[in-house]
Coordinates of C-alpha atoms in Angstrom, one line a residue:
Chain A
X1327 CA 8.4 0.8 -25.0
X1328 CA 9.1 4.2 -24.1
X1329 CA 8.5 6.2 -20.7
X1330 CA 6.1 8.4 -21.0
X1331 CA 6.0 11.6 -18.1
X1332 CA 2.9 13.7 -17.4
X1333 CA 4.1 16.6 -18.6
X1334 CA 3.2 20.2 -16.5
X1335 CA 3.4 23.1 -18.2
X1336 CA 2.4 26.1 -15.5
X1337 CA 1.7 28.9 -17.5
X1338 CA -1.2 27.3 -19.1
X1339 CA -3.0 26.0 -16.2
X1340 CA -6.2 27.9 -15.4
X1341 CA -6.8 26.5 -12.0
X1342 CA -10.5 24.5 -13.1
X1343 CA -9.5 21.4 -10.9
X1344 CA -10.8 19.4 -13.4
X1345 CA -7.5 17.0 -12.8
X1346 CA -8.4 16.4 -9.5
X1347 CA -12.0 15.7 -10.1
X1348 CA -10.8 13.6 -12.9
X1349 CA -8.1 11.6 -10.7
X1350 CA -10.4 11.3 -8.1
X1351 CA -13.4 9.9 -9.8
X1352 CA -11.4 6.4 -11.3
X1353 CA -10.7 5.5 -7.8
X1354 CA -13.5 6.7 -5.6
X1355 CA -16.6 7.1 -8.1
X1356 CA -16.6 10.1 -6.9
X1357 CA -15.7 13.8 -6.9
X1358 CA -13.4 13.7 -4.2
X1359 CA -10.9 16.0 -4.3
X1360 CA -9.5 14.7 -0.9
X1361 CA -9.1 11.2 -3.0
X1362 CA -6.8 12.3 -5.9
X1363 CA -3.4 11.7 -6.4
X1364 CA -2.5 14.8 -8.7
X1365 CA -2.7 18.6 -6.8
X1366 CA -3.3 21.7 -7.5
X1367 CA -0.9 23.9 -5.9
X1368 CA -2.2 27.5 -5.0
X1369 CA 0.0 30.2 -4.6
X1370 CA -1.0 33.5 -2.5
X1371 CA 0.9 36.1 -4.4
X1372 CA -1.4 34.3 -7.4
X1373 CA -1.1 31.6 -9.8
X1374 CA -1.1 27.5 -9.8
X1375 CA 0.5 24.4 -10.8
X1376 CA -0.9 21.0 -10.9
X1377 CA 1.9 18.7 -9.2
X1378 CA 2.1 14.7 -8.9
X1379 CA 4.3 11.8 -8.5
X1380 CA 7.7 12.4 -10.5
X1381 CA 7.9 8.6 -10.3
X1382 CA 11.5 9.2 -9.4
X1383 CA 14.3 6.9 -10.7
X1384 CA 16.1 6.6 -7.3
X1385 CA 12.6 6.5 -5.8
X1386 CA 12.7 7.0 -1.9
X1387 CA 9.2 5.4 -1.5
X1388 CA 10.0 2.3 -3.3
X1389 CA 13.2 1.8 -1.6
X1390 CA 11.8 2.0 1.9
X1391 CA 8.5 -0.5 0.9
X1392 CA 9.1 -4.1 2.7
X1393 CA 6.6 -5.5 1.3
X1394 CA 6.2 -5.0 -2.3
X1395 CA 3.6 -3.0 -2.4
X1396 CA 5.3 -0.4 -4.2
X1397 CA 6.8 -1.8 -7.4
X1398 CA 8.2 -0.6 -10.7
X1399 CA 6.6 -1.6 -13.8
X1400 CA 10.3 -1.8 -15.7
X1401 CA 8.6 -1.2 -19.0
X1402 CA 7.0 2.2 -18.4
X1403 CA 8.9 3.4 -15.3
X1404 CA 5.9 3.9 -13.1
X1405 CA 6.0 2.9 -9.7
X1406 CA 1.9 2.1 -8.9
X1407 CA 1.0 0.8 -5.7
X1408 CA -0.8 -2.3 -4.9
X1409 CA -3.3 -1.7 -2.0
X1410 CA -3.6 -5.8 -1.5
X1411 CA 0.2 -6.0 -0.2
X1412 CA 0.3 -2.3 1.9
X1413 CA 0.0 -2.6 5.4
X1414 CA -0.4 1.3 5.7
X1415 CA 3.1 1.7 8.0
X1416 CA 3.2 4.9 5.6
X1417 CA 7.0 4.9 5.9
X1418 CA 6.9 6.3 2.3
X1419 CA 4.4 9.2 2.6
X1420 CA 7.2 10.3 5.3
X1421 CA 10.3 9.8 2.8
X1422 CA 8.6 10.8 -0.1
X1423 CA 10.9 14.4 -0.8
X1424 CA 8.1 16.3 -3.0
X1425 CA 4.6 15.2 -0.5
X1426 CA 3.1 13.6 -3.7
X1427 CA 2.2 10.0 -1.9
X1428 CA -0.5 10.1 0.9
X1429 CA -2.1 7.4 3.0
X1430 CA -6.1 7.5 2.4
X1431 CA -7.1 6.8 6.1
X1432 CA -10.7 5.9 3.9
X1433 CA -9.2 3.7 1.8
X1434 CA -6.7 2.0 4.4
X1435 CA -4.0 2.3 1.7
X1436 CA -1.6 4.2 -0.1
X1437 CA -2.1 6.4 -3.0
X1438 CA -0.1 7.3 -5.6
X1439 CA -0.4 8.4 -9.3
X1440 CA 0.3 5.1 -11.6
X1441 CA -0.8 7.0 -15.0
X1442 CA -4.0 5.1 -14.9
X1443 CA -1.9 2.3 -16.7
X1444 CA -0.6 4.8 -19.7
X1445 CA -3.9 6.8 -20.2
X1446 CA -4.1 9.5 -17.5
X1447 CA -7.3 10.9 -16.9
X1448 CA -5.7 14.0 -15.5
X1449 CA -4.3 15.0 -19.0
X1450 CA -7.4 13.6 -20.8
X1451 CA -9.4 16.2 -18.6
X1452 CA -7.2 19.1 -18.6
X1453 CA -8.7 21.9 -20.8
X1454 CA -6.0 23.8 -21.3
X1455 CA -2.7 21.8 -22.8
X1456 CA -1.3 22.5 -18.8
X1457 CA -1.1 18.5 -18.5
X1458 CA 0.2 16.4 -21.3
X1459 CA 1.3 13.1 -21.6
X1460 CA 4.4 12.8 -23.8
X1461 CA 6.9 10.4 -24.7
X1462 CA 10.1 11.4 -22.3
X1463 CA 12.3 11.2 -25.6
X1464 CA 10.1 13.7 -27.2
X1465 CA 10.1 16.2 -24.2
X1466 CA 13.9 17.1 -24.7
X1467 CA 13.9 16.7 -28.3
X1468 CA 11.3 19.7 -28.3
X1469 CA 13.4 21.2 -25.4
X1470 CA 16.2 20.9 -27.7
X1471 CA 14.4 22.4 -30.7
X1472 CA 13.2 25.5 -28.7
X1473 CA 16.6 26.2 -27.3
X1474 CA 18.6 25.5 -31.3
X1475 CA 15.4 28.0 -32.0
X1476 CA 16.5 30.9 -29.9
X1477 CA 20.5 30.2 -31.4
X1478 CA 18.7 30.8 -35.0
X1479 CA 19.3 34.6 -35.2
X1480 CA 22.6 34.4 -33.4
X1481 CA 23.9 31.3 -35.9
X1482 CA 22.6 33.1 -39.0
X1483 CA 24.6 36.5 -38.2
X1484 CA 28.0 34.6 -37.1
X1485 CA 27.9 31.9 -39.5
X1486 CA 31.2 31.1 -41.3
X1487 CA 31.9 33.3 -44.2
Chain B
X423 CA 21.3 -31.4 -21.9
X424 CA 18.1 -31.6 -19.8
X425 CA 16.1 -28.0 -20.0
X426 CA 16.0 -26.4 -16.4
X427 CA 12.4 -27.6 -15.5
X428 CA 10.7 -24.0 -14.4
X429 CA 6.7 -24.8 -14.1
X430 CA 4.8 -27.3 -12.4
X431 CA 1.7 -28.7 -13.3
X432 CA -1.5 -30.2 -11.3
X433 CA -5.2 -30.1 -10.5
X434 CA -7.1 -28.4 -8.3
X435 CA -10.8 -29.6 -8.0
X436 CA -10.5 -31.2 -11.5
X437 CA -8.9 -27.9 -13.1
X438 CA -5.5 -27.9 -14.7
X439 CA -2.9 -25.4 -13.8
X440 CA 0.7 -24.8 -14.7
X441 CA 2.3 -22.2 -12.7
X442 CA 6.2 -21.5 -12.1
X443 CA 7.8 -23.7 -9.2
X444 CA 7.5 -22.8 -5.5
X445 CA 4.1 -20.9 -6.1
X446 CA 2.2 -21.7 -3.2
X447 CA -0.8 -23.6 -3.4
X448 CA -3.0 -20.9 -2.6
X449 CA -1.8 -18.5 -5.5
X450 CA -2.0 -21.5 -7.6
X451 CA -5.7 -21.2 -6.9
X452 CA -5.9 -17.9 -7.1
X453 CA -4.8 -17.8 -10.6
X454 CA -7.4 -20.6 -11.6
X455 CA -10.1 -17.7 -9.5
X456 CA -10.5 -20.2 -6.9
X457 CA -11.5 -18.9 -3.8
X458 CA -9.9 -20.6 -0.8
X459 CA -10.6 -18.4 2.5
X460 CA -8.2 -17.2 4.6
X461 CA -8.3 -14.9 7.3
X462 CA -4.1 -14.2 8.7
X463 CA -3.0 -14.5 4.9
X464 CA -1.5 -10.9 3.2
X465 CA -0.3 -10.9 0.1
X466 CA 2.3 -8.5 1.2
X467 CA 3.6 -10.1 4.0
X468 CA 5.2 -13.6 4.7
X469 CA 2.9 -16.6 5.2
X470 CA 2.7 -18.4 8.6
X471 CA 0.1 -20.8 8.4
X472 CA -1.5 -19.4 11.7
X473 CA -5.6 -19.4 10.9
X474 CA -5.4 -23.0 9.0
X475 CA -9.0 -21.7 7.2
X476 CA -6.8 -22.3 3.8
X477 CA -6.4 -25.7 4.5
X478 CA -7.0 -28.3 1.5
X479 CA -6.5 -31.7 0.7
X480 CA -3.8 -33.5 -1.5
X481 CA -2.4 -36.9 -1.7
X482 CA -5.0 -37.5 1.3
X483 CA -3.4 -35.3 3.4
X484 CA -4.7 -32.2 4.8
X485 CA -2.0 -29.1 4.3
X486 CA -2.4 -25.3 4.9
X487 CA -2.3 -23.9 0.9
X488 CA -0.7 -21.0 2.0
X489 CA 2.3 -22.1 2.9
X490 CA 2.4 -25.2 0.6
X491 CA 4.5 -25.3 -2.4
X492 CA 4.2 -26.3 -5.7
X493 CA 7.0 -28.6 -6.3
X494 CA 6.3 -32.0 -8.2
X495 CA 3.6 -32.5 -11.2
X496 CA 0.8 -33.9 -11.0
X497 CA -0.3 -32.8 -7.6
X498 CA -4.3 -33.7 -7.4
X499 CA -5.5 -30.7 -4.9
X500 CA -8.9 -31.0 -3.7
X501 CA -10.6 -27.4 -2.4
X502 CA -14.0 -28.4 -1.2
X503 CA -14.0 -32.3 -0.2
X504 CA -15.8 -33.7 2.6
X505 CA -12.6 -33.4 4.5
X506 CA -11.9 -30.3 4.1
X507 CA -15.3 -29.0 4.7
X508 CA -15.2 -30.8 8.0
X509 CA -11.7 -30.1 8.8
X510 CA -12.5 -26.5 8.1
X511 CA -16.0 -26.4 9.7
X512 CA -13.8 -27.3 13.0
X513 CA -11.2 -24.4 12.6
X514 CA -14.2 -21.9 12.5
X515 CA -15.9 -23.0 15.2
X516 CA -12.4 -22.8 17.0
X517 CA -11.5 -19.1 15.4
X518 CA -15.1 -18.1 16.3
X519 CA -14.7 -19.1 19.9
X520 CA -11.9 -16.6 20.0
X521 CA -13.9 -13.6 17.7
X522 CA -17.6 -14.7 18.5
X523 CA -18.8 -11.2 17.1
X524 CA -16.8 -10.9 14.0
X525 CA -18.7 -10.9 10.8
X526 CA -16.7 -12.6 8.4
X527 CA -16.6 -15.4 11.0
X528 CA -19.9 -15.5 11.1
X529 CA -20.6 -15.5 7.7
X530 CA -18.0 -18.4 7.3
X531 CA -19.9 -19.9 10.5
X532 CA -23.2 -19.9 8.3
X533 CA -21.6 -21.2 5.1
X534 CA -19.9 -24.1 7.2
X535 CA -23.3 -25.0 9.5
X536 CA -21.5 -24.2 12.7
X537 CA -21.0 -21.8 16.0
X538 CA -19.2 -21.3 18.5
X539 CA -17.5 -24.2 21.4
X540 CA -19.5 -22.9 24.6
X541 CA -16.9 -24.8 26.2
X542 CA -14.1 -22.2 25.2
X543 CA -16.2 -19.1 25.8
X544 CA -14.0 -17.5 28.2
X545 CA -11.2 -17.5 25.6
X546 CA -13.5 -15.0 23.8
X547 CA -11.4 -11.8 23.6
X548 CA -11.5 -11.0 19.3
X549 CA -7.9 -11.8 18.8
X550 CA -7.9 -15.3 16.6
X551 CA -3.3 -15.6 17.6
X552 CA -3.2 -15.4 13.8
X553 CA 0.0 -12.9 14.0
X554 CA -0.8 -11.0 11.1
X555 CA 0.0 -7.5 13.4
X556 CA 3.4 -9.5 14.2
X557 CA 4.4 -9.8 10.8
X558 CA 3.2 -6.4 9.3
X559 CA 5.3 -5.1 12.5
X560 CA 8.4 -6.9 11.5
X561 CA 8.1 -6.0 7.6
X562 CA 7.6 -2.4 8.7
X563 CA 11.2 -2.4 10.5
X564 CA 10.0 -3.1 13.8
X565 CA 9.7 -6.0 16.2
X566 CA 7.5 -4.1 19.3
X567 CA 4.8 -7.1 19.4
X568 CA 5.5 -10.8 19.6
X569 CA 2.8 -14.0 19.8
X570 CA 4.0 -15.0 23.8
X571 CA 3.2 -18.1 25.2
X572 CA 1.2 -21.2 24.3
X573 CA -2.2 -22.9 24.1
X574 CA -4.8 -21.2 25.5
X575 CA -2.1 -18.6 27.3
X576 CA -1.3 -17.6 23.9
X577 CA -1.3 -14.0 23.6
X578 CA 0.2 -10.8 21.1
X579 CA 1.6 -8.5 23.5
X580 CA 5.4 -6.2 23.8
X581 CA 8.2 -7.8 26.0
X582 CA 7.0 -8.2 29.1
X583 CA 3.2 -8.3 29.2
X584 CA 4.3 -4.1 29.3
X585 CA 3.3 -1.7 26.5
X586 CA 5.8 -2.0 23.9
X587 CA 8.4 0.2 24.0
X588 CA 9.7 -0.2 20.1
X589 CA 6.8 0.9 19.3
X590 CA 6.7 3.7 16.8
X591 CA 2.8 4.2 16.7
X592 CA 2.7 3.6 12.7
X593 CA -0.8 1.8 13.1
X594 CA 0.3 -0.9 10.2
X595 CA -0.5 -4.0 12.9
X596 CA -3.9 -2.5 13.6
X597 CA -4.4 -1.8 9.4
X598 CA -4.1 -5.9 8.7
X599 CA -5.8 -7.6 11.9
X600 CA -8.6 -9.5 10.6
X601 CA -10.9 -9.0 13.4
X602 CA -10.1 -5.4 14.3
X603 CA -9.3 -6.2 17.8
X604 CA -6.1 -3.7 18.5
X605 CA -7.6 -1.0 20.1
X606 CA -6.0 2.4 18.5
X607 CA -6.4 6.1 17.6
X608 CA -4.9 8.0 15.0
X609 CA -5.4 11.3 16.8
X610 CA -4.2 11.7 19.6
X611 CA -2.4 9.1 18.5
X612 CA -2.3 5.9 21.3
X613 CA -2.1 1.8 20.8
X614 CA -1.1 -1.0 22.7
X615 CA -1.1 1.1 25.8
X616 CA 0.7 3.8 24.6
X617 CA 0.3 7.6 23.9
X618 CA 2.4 8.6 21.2
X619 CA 3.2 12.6 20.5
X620 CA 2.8 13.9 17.1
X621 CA 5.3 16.0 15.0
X622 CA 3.8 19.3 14.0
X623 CA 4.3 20.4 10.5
X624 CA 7.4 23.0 11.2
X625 CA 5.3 24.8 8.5
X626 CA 1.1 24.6 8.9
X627 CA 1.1 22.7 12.2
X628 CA -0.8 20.0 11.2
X629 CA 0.2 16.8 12.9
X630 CA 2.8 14.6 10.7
X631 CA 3.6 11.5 11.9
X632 CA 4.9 10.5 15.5
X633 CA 8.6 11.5 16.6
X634 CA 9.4 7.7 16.5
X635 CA 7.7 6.9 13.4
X636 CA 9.7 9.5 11.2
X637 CA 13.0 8.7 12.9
X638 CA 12.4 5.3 12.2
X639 CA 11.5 6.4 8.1
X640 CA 15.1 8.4 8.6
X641 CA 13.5 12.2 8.5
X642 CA 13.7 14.2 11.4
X643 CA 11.6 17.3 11.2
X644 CA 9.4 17.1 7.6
X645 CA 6.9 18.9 6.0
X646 CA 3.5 17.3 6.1
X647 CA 2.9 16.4 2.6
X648 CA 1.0 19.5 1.5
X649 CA 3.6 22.3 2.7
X650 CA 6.3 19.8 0.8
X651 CA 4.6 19.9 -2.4
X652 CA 3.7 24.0 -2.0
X653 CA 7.5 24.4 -0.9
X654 CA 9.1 22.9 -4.4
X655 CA 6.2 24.2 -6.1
X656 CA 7.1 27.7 -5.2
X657 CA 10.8 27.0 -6.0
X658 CA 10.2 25.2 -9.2
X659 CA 8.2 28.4 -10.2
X660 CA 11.0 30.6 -9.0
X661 CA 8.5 32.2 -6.6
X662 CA 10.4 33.3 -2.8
X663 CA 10.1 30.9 0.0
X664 CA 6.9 31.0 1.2
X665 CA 5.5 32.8 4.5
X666 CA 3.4 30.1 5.7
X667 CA 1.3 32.6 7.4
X668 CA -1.5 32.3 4.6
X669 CA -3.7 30.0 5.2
X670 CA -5.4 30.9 1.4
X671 CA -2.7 29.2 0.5
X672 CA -2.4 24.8 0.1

């Protein structure tokens, strides 16, 4: 199986929230925005991005977990917590390098984004084509296609003669 | 050429399981979506047999499932014979003289047609000795409480009868007690006698975690979690470091 990543793409994000509402909702049958483990980032001088977990491969939160409440699920890379084995000590919202782990004082556990199991609603509800989720081998191939794109005019001028 | 024997087999209340070796009796159980109740069991932490509410009979023997393992086939596990309903009818009327006012006791109280020992009333402080707070404590990287004492002098408590002094104020013991008896507040934050001081966000100002807490997570002086994710936000967007005079901005 491949890894799949929740892919953010900046520019097309129009700020709606609906990832929040939609994160929110699976865990709290609710819309609380409070509750969701994706976050839309507002910046004063304008502008947004929706941010989440990275799930990191030298993941800080999972190291520091003692008691396996934080484990990675070797076949898709995602780390997803299991709120049975937490004891809140919330070591890992404090390690966590990019904020994107919080303890829900409501919940009396820690959340963070598991990719709803490899169908996040976050990119389900996104209106815009800002969140996608795409197969991580496919991400640089297109990467690699836009780039060998933008060579096109340079390769077609200085081509051997 | 014998094959390296890796399950184990058995019944529990006439139902057949197979489950790897060393599963304990209780997540044996749990697999078959037997409920067993237990009160100082997490699944995160280590099992110390402390509440004996699991308890269950096999071979005629009574023995606490979660800390039982699965070792040798054929094991016949009973969940619900007449002694372990009484054995376990006398461990809530013991656990409810300790927590008289706690309501899963007393639901287990009804279910088990008992009440409380008036004899052991004064020993009625909420705390059941289960040392579920002791072992989230220890997993957490800590070791500020202890179980001190024995018998009916048996107590949680930091060295010294005193206010623990490893403390670090992360709340994790009072998150897994079964009855809620540690007495804490997340802000200002204070437990087991002790007032803790809260790191500011060097950023927003909002109140991270306590000084000893993040020392002991191996950060000094972080960002609360909201001013992290707006700080690589801005620099993943190329945007200048942020004044984080703005309150408009999250």
């Amino acid at each position: 199986m491949t890894h799949k990543t929740i892919q953010v793409t900046p520019s097309r994000c129009i700020g709606c929230l609906n990832c929040e509402l939609a994160c929110a909702s699976r865990d709290w049958g609710q819309y609380f925005p409070a509750g969701s483990k994706i976050n839309l980032v507002f910046f004063k001088d304008g502008g947004q991005v929706p941010v989440t977990c990275f799930q990191c491969d030298e993941a800080p939160c999972l190291k520091v977990c003692q008691t396996g409440a934080l484990a990675r699920n070797e076949l898709t890379g995602v780390i997803a917590s299991d709120p049975d084995r937490c004891v809140g000590c919330r070591t890992c919202v404090s390690v966590c390098p990019f904020g994107n782990i919080n303890y829900s004082k409501a919940g009396r556990r820690v959340e963070k984004c598991d990719q709803c199991q490899g169908q996040p609603r976050c990119a389900a509800a996104c209106p815009s084509g800002a969140l996608t989720f795409v197969d991580d081998a496919k991400l640089v191939q297109a990467r690699r296609r836009a780039y060998a794109e933008s060579l096109k005019s340079v390769a077609s001028t200085e081509g051997p003669k | 050429m014998s094959q390296a024997i890796t399950k184990v087999t058995g019944t529990i209340d006439g139902r057949g399981f197979s489950v790897p070796i060393g599963t304990t009796l209780l997540e044996a159980a749990k697999s078959l979506g037997l409920t067993i109740p237990t009160l100082c069991h997490h699944p995160g932490l280590p099992a110390d047999g402390n509440c004996r509410l699991c308890l269950v009979e096999t071979g005629g023997k009574l023995v606490a499932s979660c800390l039982f393992p699965l070792r040798t086939d054929g094991e016949a596990i009973l969940t619900q014979s007449p002694m372990v309903l009484e054995a376990r009818a006398f461990t809530v009327r013991l656990l409810l003289s300790r927590a008289p006012e706690d309501p899963r006791l007393l639901e287990l109280a009804r279910e088990y047609g008992t009440g409380p020992d008036p004899r052991l009333a004064d020993g009625a402080d909420g705390c059941l000795r289960c040392g579920l707070c002791v072992r989230a404590c220890r997993a957490s990287g800590t070791e500020a409480i202890a179980l001190v004492g024995r018998g009916r002098e048996r107590k949680v408590t930091g060295p010294f009868f005193e206010p623990p002094i490893d403390c670090v104020g992360c709340l994790a013991c009072a998150r897994v007690c079964p009855t809620g008896f540690i007495d804490f507040s997340e802000l200002p934050r204070s437990i087991w006698g002790r007032d803790f001081d809260l790191r500011p966000c060097p950023q927003c100002g909002r109140p991270v975690g306590t000084p000893e807490e993040l020392r002991r997570a191996g950060v000094e002086n972080p960002l609360c979690p909201s001013c992290r994710r707006l700080s690589y936000s801005r620099s993943l967007m190329g945007l200048p470091e942020a004044s984080f005079s703005n309150p408009g901005e999250r």
